[in-house]
Structure formats: C-alpha cells, structure tokens
Short mmCIF file of N, CA and C in Angstrom, two decimals:
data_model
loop_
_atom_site.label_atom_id
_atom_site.label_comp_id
_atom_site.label_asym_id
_atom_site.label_seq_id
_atom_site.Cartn_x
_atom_site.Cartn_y
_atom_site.Cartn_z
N UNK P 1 -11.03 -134.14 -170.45
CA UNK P 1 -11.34 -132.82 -170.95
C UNK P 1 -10.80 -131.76 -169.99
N UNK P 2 -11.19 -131.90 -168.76
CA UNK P 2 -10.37 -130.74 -168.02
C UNK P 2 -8.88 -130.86 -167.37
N UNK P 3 -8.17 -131.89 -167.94
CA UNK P 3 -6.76 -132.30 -167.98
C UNK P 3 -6.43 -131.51 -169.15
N UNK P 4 -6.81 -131.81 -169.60
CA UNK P 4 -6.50 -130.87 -171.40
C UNK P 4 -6.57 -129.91 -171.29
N UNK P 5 -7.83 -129.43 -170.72
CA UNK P 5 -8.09 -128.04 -170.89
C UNK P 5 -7.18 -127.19 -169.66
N UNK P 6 -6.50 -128.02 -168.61
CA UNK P 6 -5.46 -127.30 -167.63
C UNK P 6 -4.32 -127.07 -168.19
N UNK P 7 -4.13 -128.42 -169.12
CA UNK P 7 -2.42 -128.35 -169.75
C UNK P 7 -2.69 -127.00 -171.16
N UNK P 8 -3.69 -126.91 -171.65
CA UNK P 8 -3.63 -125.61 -172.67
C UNK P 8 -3.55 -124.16 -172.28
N UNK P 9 -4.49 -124.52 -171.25
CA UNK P 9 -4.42 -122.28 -170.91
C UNK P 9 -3.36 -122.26 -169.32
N UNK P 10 -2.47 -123.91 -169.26
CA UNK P 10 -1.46 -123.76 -168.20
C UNK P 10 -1.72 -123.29 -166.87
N UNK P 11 -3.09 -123.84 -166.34
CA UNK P 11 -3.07 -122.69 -165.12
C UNK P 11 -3.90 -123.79 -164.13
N UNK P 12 -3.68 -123.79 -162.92
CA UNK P 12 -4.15 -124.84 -161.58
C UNK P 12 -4.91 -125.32 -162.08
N UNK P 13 -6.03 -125.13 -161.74
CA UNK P 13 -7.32 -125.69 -162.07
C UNK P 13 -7.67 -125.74 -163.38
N UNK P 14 -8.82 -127.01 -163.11
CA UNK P 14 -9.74 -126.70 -164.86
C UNK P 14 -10.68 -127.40 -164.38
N UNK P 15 -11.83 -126.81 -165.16
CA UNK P 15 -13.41 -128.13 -165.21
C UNK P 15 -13.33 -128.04 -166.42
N UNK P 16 -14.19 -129.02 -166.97
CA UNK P 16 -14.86 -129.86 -168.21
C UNK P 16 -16.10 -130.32 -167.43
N UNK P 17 -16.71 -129.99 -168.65
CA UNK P 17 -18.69 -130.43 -168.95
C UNK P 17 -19.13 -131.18 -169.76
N UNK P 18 -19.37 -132.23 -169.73
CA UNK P 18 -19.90 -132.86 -171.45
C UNK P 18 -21.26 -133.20 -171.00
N UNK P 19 -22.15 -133.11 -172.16
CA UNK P 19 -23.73 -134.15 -171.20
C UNK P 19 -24.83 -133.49 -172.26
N UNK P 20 -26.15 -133.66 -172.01
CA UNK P 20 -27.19 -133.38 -172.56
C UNK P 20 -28.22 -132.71 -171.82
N UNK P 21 -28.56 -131.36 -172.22
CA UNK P 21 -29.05 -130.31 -171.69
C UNK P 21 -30.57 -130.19 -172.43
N UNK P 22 -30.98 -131.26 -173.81
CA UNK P 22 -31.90 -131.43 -174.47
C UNK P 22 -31.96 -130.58 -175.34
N UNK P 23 -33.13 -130.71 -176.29
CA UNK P 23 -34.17 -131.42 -175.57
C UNK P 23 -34.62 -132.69 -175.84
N UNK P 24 -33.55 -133.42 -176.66
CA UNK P 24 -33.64 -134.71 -176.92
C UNK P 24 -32.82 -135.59 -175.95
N UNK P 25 -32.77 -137.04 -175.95
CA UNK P 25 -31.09 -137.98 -176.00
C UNK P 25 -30.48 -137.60 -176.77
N UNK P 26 -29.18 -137.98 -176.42
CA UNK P 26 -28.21 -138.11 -177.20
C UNK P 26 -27.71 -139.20 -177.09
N UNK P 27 -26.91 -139.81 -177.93
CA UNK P 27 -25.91 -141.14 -178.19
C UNK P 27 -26.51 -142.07 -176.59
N UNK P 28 -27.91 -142.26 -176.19
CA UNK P 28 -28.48 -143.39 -175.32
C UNK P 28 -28.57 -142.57 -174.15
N UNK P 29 -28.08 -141.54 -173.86
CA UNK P 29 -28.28 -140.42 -172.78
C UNK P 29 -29.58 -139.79 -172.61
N UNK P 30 -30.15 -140.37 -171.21
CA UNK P 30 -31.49 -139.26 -171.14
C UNK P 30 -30.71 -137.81 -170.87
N UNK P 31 -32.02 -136.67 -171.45
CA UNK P 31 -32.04 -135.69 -170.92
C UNK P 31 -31.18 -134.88 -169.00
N UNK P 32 -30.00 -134.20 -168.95
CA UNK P 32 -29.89 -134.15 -168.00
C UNK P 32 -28.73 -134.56 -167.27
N UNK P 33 -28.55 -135.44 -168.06
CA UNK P 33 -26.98 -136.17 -168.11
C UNK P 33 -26.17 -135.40 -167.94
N UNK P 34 -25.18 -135.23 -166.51
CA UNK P 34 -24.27 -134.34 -167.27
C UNK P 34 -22.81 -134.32 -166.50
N UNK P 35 -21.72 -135.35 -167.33
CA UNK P 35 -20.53 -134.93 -166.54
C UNK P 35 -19.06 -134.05 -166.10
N UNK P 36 -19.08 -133.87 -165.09
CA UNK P 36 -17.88 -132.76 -165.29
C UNK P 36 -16.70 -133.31 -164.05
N UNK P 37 -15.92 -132.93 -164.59
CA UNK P 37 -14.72 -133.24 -164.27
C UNK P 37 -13.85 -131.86 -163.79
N UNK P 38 -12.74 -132.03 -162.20
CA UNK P 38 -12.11 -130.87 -162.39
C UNK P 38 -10.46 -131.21 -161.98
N UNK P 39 -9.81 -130.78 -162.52
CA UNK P 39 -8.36 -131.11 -162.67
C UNK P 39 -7.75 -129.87 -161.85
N UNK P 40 -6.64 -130.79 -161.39
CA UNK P 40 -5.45 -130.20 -160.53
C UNK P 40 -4.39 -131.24 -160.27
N UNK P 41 -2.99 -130.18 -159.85
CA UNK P 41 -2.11 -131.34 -159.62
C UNK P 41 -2.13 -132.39 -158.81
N UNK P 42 -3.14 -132.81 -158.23
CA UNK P 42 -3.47 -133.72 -157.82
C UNK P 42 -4.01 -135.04 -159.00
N UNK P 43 -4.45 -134.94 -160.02
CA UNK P 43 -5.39 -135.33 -161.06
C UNK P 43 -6.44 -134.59 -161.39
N UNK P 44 -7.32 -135.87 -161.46
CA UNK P 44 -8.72 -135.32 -161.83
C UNK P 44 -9.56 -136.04 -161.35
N UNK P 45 -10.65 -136.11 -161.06
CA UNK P 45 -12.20 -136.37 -160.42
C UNK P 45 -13.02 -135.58 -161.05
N UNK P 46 -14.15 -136.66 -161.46
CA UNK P 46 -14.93 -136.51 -162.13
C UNK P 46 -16.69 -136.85 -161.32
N UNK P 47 -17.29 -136.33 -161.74
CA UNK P 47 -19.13 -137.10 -161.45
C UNK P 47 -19.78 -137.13 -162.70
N UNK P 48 -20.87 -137.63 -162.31
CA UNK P 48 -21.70 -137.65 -163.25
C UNK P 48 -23.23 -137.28 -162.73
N UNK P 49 -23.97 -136.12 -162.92
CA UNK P 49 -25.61 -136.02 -162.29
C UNK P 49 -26.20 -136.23 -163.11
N UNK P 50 -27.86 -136.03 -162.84
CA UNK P 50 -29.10 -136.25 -163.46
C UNK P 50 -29.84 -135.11 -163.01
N UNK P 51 -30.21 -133.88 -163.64
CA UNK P 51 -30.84 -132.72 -163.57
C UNK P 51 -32.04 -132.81 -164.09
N UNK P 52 -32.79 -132.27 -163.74
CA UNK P 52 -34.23 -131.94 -164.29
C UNK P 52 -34.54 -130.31 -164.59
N UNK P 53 -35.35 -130.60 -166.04
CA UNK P 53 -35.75 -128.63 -166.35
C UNK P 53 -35.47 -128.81 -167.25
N UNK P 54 -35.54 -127.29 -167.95
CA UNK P 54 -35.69 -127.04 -169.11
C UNK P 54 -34.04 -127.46 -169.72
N UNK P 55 -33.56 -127.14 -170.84
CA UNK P 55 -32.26 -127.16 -171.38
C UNK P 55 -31.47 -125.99 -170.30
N UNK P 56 -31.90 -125.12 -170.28
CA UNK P 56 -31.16 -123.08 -169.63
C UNK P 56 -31.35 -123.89 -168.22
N UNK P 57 -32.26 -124.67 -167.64
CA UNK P 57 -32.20 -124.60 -166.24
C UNK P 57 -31.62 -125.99 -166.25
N UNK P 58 -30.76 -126.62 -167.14
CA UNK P 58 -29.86 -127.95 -166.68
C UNK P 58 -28.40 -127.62 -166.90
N UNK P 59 -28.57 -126.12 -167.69
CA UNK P 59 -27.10 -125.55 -167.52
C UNK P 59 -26.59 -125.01 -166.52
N UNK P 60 -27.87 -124.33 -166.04
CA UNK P 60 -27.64 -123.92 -164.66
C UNK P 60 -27.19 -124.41 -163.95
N UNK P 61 -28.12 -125.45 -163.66
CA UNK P 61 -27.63 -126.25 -162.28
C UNK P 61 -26.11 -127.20 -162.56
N UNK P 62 -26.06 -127.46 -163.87
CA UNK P 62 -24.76 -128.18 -164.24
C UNK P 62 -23.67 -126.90 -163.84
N UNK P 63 -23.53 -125.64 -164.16
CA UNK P 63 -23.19 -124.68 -163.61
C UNK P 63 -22.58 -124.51 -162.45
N UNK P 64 -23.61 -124.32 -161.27
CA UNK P 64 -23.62 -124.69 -159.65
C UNK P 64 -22.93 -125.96 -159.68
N UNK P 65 -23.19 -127.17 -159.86
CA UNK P 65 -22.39 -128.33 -159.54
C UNK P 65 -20.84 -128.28 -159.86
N UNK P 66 -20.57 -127.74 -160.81
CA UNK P 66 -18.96 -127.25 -161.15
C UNK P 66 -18.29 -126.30 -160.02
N UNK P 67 -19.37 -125.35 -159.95
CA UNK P 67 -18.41 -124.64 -158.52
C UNK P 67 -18.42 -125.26 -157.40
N UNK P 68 -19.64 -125.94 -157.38
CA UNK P 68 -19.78 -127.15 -155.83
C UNK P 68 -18.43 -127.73 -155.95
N UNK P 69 -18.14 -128.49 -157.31
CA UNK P 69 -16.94 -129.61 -157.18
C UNK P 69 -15.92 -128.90 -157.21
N UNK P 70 -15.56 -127.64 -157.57
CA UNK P 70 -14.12 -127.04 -157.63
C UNK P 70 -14.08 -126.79 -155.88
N UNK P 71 -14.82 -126.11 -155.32
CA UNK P 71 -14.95 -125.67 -154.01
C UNK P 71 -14.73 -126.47 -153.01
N UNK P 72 -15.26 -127.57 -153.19
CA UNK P 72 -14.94 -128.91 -152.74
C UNK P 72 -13.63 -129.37 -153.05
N UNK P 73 -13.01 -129.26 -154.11
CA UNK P 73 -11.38 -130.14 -154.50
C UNK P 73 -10.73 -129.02 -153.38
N UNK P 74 -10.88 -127.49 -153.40
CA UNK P 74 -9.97 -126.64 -152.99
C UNK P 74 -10.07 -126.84 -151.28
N UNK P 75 -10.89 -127.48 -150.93
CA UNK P 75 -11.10 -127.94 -149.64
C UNK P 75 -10.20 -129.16 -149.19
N UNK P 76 -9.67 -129.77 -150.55
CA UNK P 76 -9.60 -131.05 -149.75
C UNK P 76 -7.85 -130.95 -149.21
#
C-alpha cells in the first residue's frame, strides 16, 4: 500500500495504514490491530501494533506510530 501509494502521487516517501480501529473484529483481527508500512527508495518496512482505546484514540496513536516510523526510516 505505501509502495503504491509512493509510485501514484510520485514523491519520496509514503505510509500506508490498514487495521481495525473497532469497534468490532474484523476478518479474525482483534480490535487495535494496526499495520503500516512506509516506503522509500530504499523499499519498504512495515510493523504491525496492538493499541488500546476507543476507535478516535487507536487512530491516534496509529497516527503517532506512522510519524515514529517515517522519523525513524529518515534516520537511518
């Protein structure tokens, strides 16, 4: 997803998010699930966390973890 989404709007970087923010499962996924991926010419690297909270406060923090991991790639 964020390979794709670098090669469409053409530009360094990209993240991608996919996961479940609730307030159910989804497809065998607890609540919280949530992976993101961030692309550069290097590739891509991906994680996967487990958040706790409401739906708004697992976006959040899924949120924060995207700039953690971009901040982190631009480090490396």
């Amino acid at each position: 997803m964020a390979w794709r989404a670098k090669s469409i709007v053409q530009t360094d970087l990209a993240l991608g998010f996919t996961g479940v923010a609730g307030p159910g499962r989804l497809e065998g996924q607890p609540v919280g699930t949530v992976c993101i991926g961030c692309a550069d010419h290097r590739g891509v690297v991906g994680h996967t966390y487990h958040f706790d909270g409401t739906p708004a406060e697992i976006m959040a923090q899924s949120c924060q973890a995207g700039v953690e991991l971009l901040v982190a790639r631009l480090g490396d």
